[in-house]
Every structure is written in structure tokens, then in C-alpha cells.
PDB file of C-alpha atoms in Angstrom:
ATOM      1  CA  UNK A 274     -94.982  38.269  61.173  1.00  0.00           C
ATOM      2  CA  UNK A 275     -97.785  39.026  58.628  1.00  0.00           C
ATOM      3  CA  UNK A 276     -97.026  39.110  55.020  1.00  0.00           C
ATOM      4  CA  UNK A 277     -99.498  40.579  52.388  1.00  0.00           C
ATOM      5  CA  UNK A 278     -99.765  38.711  49.120  1.00  0.00           C
ATOM      6  CA  UNK A 279    -100.468  40.722  45.935  1.00  0.00           C
ATOM      7  CA  UNK A 280    -102.899  39.081  43.345  1.00  0.00           C
ATOM      8  CA  UNK A 281    -102.284  39.360  39.763  1.00  0.00           C
ATOM      9  CA  UNK A 282    -106.016  38.505  38.802  1.00  0.00           C
ATOM     10  CA  UNK A 283    -107.005  40.977  36.292  1.00  0.00           C
ATOM     11  CA  UNK A 284    -103.673  42.419  35.705  1.00  0.00           C
ATOM     12  CA  UNK A 285    -103.086  43.318  32.035  1.00  0.00           C
ATOM     13  CA  UNK A 286     -99.674  43.744  30.719  1.00  0.00           C
ATOM     14  CA  UNK A 287     -99.282  46.053  27.535  1.00  0.00           C
ATOM     15  CA  UNK A 288     -96.286  45.314  25.128  1.00  0.00           C
ATOM     16  CA  UNK A 289     -95.026  47.704  22.545  1.00  0.00           C
ATOM     17  CA  UNK A 290     -94.624  46.650  18.898  1.00  0.00           C
ATOM     18  CA  UNK A 291     -90.790  46.873  19.612  1.00  0.00           C
ATOM     19  CA  UNK A 292     -91.146  44.631  22.634  1.00  0.00           C
ATOM     20  CA  UNK A 293     -93.111  42.280  20.578  1.00  0.00           C
ATOM     21  CA  UNK A 294     -90.652  42.250  17.772  1.00  0.00           C
ATOM     22  CA  UNK A 295     -87.913  41.875  19.903  1.00  0.00           C
ATOM     23  CA  UNK A 296     -89.436  38.885  21.652  1.00  0.00           C
ATOM     24  CA  UNK A 297     -90.368  37.246  18.252  1.00  0.00           C
ATOM     25  CA  UNK A 298     -86.605  37.660  17.167  1.00  0.00           C
ATOM     26  CA  UNK A 299     -85.414  35.981  20.632  1.00  0.00           C
ATOM     27  CA  UNK A 300     -88.038  33.060  20.078  1.00  0.00           C
ATOM     28  CA  UNK A 301     -87.162  32.590  16.556  1.00  0.00           C
ATOM     29  CA  UNK A 302     -83.484  32.466  17.178  1.00  0.00           C
ATOM     30  CA  UNK A 303     -83.898  29.703  19.874  1.00  0.00           C
ATOM     31  CA  UNK A 304     -86.101  27.880  17.517  1.00  0.00           C
ATOM     32  CA  UNK A 305     -83.469  28.155  14.743  1.00  0.00           C
ATOM     33  CA  UNK A 306     -80.860  27.095  17.342  1.00  0.00           C
ATOM     34  CA  UNK A 307     -82.589  23.938  18.231  1.00  0.00           C
ATOM     35  CA  UNK A 308     -83.868  22.887  14.891  1.00  0.00           C
ATOM     36  CA  UNK A 309     -81.658  24.330  12.306  1.00  0.00           C
ATOM     37  CA  UNK A 310     -84.136  26.575  10.900  1.00  0.00           C
ATOM     38  CA  UNK A 311     -87.739  28.227  11.467  1.00  0.00           C
ATOM     39  CA  UNK A 312     -89.262  25.977   8.649  1.00  0.00           C
ATOM     40  CA  UNK A 313     -87.655  22.834  10.389  1.00  0.00           C
ATOM     41  CA  UNK A 314     -88.960  23.939  13.585  1.00  0.00           C
ATOM     42  CA  UNK A 315     -92.619  24.605  12.229  1.00  0.00           C
ATOM     43  CA  UNK A 316     -92.345  21.017  10.528  1.00  0.00           C
ATOM     44  CA  UNK A 317     -91.413  19.459  13.755  1.00  0.00           C
ATOM     45  CA  UNK A 318     -94.136  21.125  15.595  1.00  0.00           C
ATOM     46  CA  UNK A 319     -96.688  19.426  12.994  1.00  0.00           C
ATOM     47  CA  UNK A 320     -95.307  16.031  13.749  1.00  0.00           C
ATOM     48  CA  UNK A 321     -96.055  16.689  17.584  1.00  0.00           C
ATOM     49  CA  UNK A 322     -92.667  15.355  18.530  1.00  0.00           C
ATOM     50  CA  UNK A 323     -91.306  17.858  21.026  1.00  0.00           C
ATOM     51  CA  UNK A 324     -90.779  18.350  24.646  1.00  0.00           C
ATOM     52  CA  UNK A 325     -92.332  20.739  27.017  1.00  0.00           C
ATOM     53  CA  UNK A 326     -89.768  23.478  26.780  1.00  0.00           C
ATOM     54  CA  UNK A 327     -90.143  23.368  22.847  1.00  0.00           C
ATOM     55  CA  UNK A 328     -93.856  23.350  23.434  1.00  0.00           C
ATOM     56  CA  UNK A 329     -93.580  26.629  25.205  1.00  0.00           C
ATOM     57  CA  UNK A 330     -91.554  28.192  22.453  1.00  0.00           C
ATOM     58  CA  UNK A 331     -93.944  26.955  19.783  1.00  0.00           C
ATOM     59  CA  UNK A 332     -96.752  28.555  21.953  1.00  0.00           C
ATOM     60  CA  UNK A 333     -94.982  31.776  22.408  1.00  0.00           C
ATOM     61  CA  UNK A 334     -93.920  32.112  18.772  1.00  0.00           C
ATOM     62  CA  UNK A 335     -97.615  31.740  17.678  1.00  0.00           C
ATOM     63  CA  UNK A 336     -98.951  34.196  20.375  1.00  0.00           C
ATOM     64  CA  UNK A 337     -96.444  36.854  19.374  1.00  0.00           C
ATOM     65  CA  UNK A 338     -97.176  36.320  15.696  1.00  0.00           C
ATOM     66  CA  UNK A 339    -100.997  36.665  16.318  1.00  0.00           C
ATOM     67  CA  UNK A 340    -100.116  39.806  18.298  1.00  0.00           C
ATOM     68  CA  UNK A 341     -98.005  41.322  15.535  1.00  0.00           C
ATOM     69  CA  UNK A 342    -100.574  40.398  12.825  1.00  0.00           C
ATOM     70  CA  UNK A 343    -102.661  42.902  11.317  1.00  0.00           C
TER      71      UNK A 343
END
């Protein structure tokens, strides 16, 4: 049986501003749940004292913030 694989190389995903704001809200909510507040989360990030899952959240937070910035 032959199975074809689809490559995602060169694939571009476009997000609406509403989708970005929704994702930002979800990420901020998760950071607040884990650290008590967004400020505490960002302070913890500066200490470089976090696990891989938290690193993913920090990365996503900054990426979405960048995309939403003017």
C-alpha cells in the first residue's frame, strides 16, 4: 500500500487579529495559573528557572505579543 506524504515546507498560516488576541488570552491565563500573575511569570522567565513547557508558553507569549504590536 502506497501512502503519499504532504510536506508543510513553505506553508504559511494567516491568523486574524481576533485569533491572536484569543491565543494571547489563553497563554496569559495559563501563565497566571502557573505563576500567580503575568508579572511573576515574566520575572521567573528572567531567572531562567523554568521547564520546557513553561519555555514554550513564554515563547508563544512573546511571539503573539510581537504579532499584535503596532
